[in-house]
Amino acid sequence: MTQKTIRQALHEALVHEMRRDPRVVVIGEDVSGGAGTAGGRDAAGGVLGVTKGLIGEFGEARVIDTPITESAIMGAAAGAAVTGLRPVAELMFSDFLGVCFDQIFNQAAKFRYMFGGKARTPLVIRTMIGAGRSAAAQHSQSPYHIFTSVPGLKVVVPSNAYDAKGLLIQAIRDDDPVVFCEHKLMYDLKCEVPDEAYTIPFGEANVVRDGDDVTIVALSRMVHYASEAAETLAKEGIECELIDPRTTSPLDEDTILDSVTRTGRLVIVDEATPRCSVATDIAALVADKAFGALKAPIRRVTAPHTPVPFAPGLEKLYIPDPDRIAAAVRAVHEYRR
Amino acid sequence: MTITAITMPKWGLTMTEGKVVAWLKPQGAAFASGEELLEIETSKITNVVEAESPGTLLRIVAPEGSTLPIGALLAVVAPETTPAAEIDRFVAGFVVPEPAADASAETDAPAPRDIEAAGQRLRYLELGSGGGVPVLLLHGFGADLNSWMFTQPALSDGRRTIALDLPGHGGSAKDVGRGDVDALTDAVEAALRVLDIDRVHLVGHSMGGAVAAALAARQPDRVATLTLIASAGLGPEINATFIDGFVRAARRRDVEAVLRLLVHDPALVSRAMIEDVLRYKRLDGVAAALETIAGAWFPDGRQTYDLVTALPMPVQLIWGRDDRIVPVAHAEALAARLPVHILADAGHLPHMEKSGAVNALIRRFIEG
Amino acid sequence: MQLNRESLVKAWRDMVTIRRFEERVQEEFSKGGIPGFVHLYAGQEASAVGVCANLGPRDHIASTHRGHGHSIAKGCDVTGMMLELFAKQGGLCAGKGGSMHIADLDQGMLGANGIVGGGPPLVVGAALTAKTLQSGNVAVAFIGDGASNQGTTFEAMNLAVVLRLPAIFVFENNGYGEYTGAAYAVGGHDIAGRAAGFGMPATKCDGDDFFAVNEAAREAVERARAGGGPSAIEVATCRFYGHHSGDAQLYRGKDEVRRLREDHDCLKHFRRRVTEAGLLETHELDSVDAEVATLIDQAVAAAQAAPSPDASALLTDVYVSY
């Protein structure tokens, strides 16, 4: 076992599965890059290098560079999945779902139901989420809540390299369409990752930290900010239980409800906008199913109901941070009826 | 006048720090060898530190609740008559080693290595050196070399100690072939060849005990002593709920439920221990390996192998009184023929639950 | 290529089956037996059957919202289809898809589609599967003149050319997208020309003439199977009913539909052609007609008798596992 980055972990997962199953293909814009240029293939390997080098081992037939054509990529991947391939399609920035949502939302997600249970659509859509690079309003969003709201889709939001590898392999072996959301600021984050292939089941949260005072549920990059906040709070004598759901669809409701039943206090941290979001959904879940256990109002720490700003100072204000999380936890912890 | 330090122990490869949960002896108290001094919690496990030799706990340095790196000074042991100023000087002069998170420390730390033995990859951890007959530690079903984290360091004075991951387990290859006692014993035999170990003390737990016994029967001349802890192979009964549950468990809750069957005190089953089992079970090939082994060893919820036989080397049995996996009756039935040590307040993992006592029993046995 | 007797009988059977199926669906819909709404294919039979006569069960097609004809031509079970339209248990999609999502993956039918332009990208995917697995199969997108204006169709054609996929884009130009004329909505009035602009062979043919469609499709399918990449065919055709069943068709000219039925009925065209050429006898065609009439009667009776989906079906078939 060695320390690996999320980028390496994802790359390894793709290599394992492409070696294991000839039906697995990677398709998208610049997944190798350089097609039709003097420089030649593998000029990019995805904009952040996850798929670099795959074409050397697996060739053009399985590492498929496409034009900039998100609708056709998603539709082709859906059509290929339902006819016998297991495509890993790259939707470079999740913001681009706007130009291809029909193929995900009306086609891939609904085949199985519309066709009376006959279809299997083993499709993985890898896509980047997250603010923090001054990439502004059309390259910085975290719209996993939109995918989460679609019956028929599964949605993965890994927060570390170990989970990223196991969840991507699970996604590729899964027979349903999976949207796999990678936070663009976390590709270099390292942790221990086995060299072997392994799978992490969907719908099983990771309990990052045990605590009896306040439950924090955090997603994707926010897990790390919440962890920082929990460290600070521990020094103040507030012990937080930190839950990383890992997948928002399916959602591990039991782990969240069990924890809140014990702590009675809940803070949810989500980088997405707050209306109809995963944070709001979890708040509703707990209000619905664990109302009696609550000792304080549920607090959500999220982005504001605005587009992602460009100016670094504004963007910093937009993204939840450890101070805001800690403040929310303190407020919830101190609350008395 | 000797002043000695009690320091933060290192249990397992990933431990970098530990928390002093409670002092079980007050400052100033005298203690005998084997008495429990304090309880330490790591991210993986909570365990008790036992006295290696008699002494007086003259100064407690690390208060309860403090979290300290490996090697940090926890307490000072010295004769009662030692002047306070001398203790002060000892404490002030004590150098806390760099935490293991530091890159250089990590490089120095012993790490498991892989060998190719009989055509398959096997992982092992080696500690210790010297002329003593080496010790080989064989874990049980579903476990790995880390289950010897409290045992191996205590046996590594003046001798090599090898903790092996059996085929299908830990970092070893997941192809177990037939997965039966012969297949596993073949692998262990091959590992000894590659590691150039001629004569050996064998210590086996549960299924690893049966493998050790099978090896001892095959090559009695090479085996100096045989210590069987809660061993398989000594009777037909086995807790099928545990075996089936362990093979099937894929989620945290299920794993926790089956691990609790292993121990006397369920508090020993930490979230990190559960996570380690989950991480192992998620690896490709593990489910098939466990099913194959369970099918070969425990079909229909009964043990297949009866390895009770007259062996020429000294053999001892160590068992937890509250073992819910392999009944303690298997040990009691042999008490007339062999030294049998049954430990109170221990379940199927006496080497973890009562590590001090088990370590002392093994040490005494192999040192003859 | 000369079609043999057996192929001709099959083509006739398929075209008649589509016609009678659609006429009967119109009738049953008017009586209230079929929920939702249906888009009828009558008048366009030569297109679906002319193309699908070149395909095997492992080739794929994707259809439009006007999908019954393509389904029948591709080999879907007529009784299963009727049960589906009646929203009954035992329907091709277990009563969960209906007319607009009728599909049978076992027959290579990737579904009618409620989204205009939804199908072409899926066909690119099916063609990608065929190319990657080197199966020798092809995939056909049926596309209306309306969907010829959708970006998804353009993207699909471009990607098929870039990846040189065994895909065929069949544009059925029936002159109307919903209630608007293609003469208004299709800029340049040349759908085949658009396809050619993406760099693929594109032809036009007369949708009244089964033989013309069949020949154009044969060339395209052979090219695709041989690794020659995608092709497009624009079929000039006509729809005998409105956009959907019950459409008042205020946009149609006086006597337009009557004239179409008289002068542009592909079934009449086929019957005349094969009998005049002595390829089939009238009594042979008549006996097929009788068999089809019985088949449709039986399908409707079965659909009327079948139970509605059980309440438990609401929650199943969303995921393979969840």
mmCIF file of C-alpha atoms in Angstrom, chain B residues 6 23 30 43 54 56 82 113 127 135 189 231 257 269 280 290 317 336 347-348 358:
data_model
loop_
_atom_site.group_PDB
_atom_site.id
_atom_site.type_symbol
_atom_site.label_atom_id
_atom_site.label_comp_id
_atom_site.label_asym_id
_atom_site.label_seq_id
_atom_site.Cartn_x
_atom_site.Cartn_y
_atom_site.Cartn_z
ATOM 1 C CA ILE B 6 7.417 3.725 30.381
ATOM 2 C CA TRP B 23 -3.862 4.774 34.783
ATOM 3 C CA ALA B 30 4.514 -0.850 43.495
ATOM 4 C CA SER B 43 -7.180 4.924 16.300
ATOM 5 C CA PRO B 54 8.434 -5.460 38.974
ATOM 6 C CA THR B 56 7.420 1.278 41.492
ATOM 7 C CA THR B 82 15.045 7.974 44.343
ATOM 8 C CA ARG B 113 7.567 -7.246 2.545
ATOM 9 C CA LEU B 127 10.966 -8.009 13.415
ATOM 10 C CA VAL B 135 9.211 -17.500 15.689
ATOM 11 C CA GLU B 189 6.346 -24.340 4.079
ATOM 12 C CA SER B 231 -6.953 -23.276 17.610
ATOM 13 C CA ALA B 257 -21.908 -7.702 14.589
ATOM 14 C CA VAL B 269 -14.141 -3.681 18.355
ATOM 15 C CA TYR B 280 -9.816 -6.222 3.265
ATOM 16 C CA LEU B 290 -12.944 -16.758 2.026
ATOM 17 C CA LEU B 317 -2.653 -24.545 24.285
ATOM 18 C CA ALA B 336 -4.423 -34.228 30.709
ATOM 19 C CA GLY B 347 -12.837 -14.490 24.031
ATOM 20 C CA HIS B 348 -11.455 -15.863 20.780
ATOM 21 C CA VAL B 358 -0.188 -14.550 26.397
#
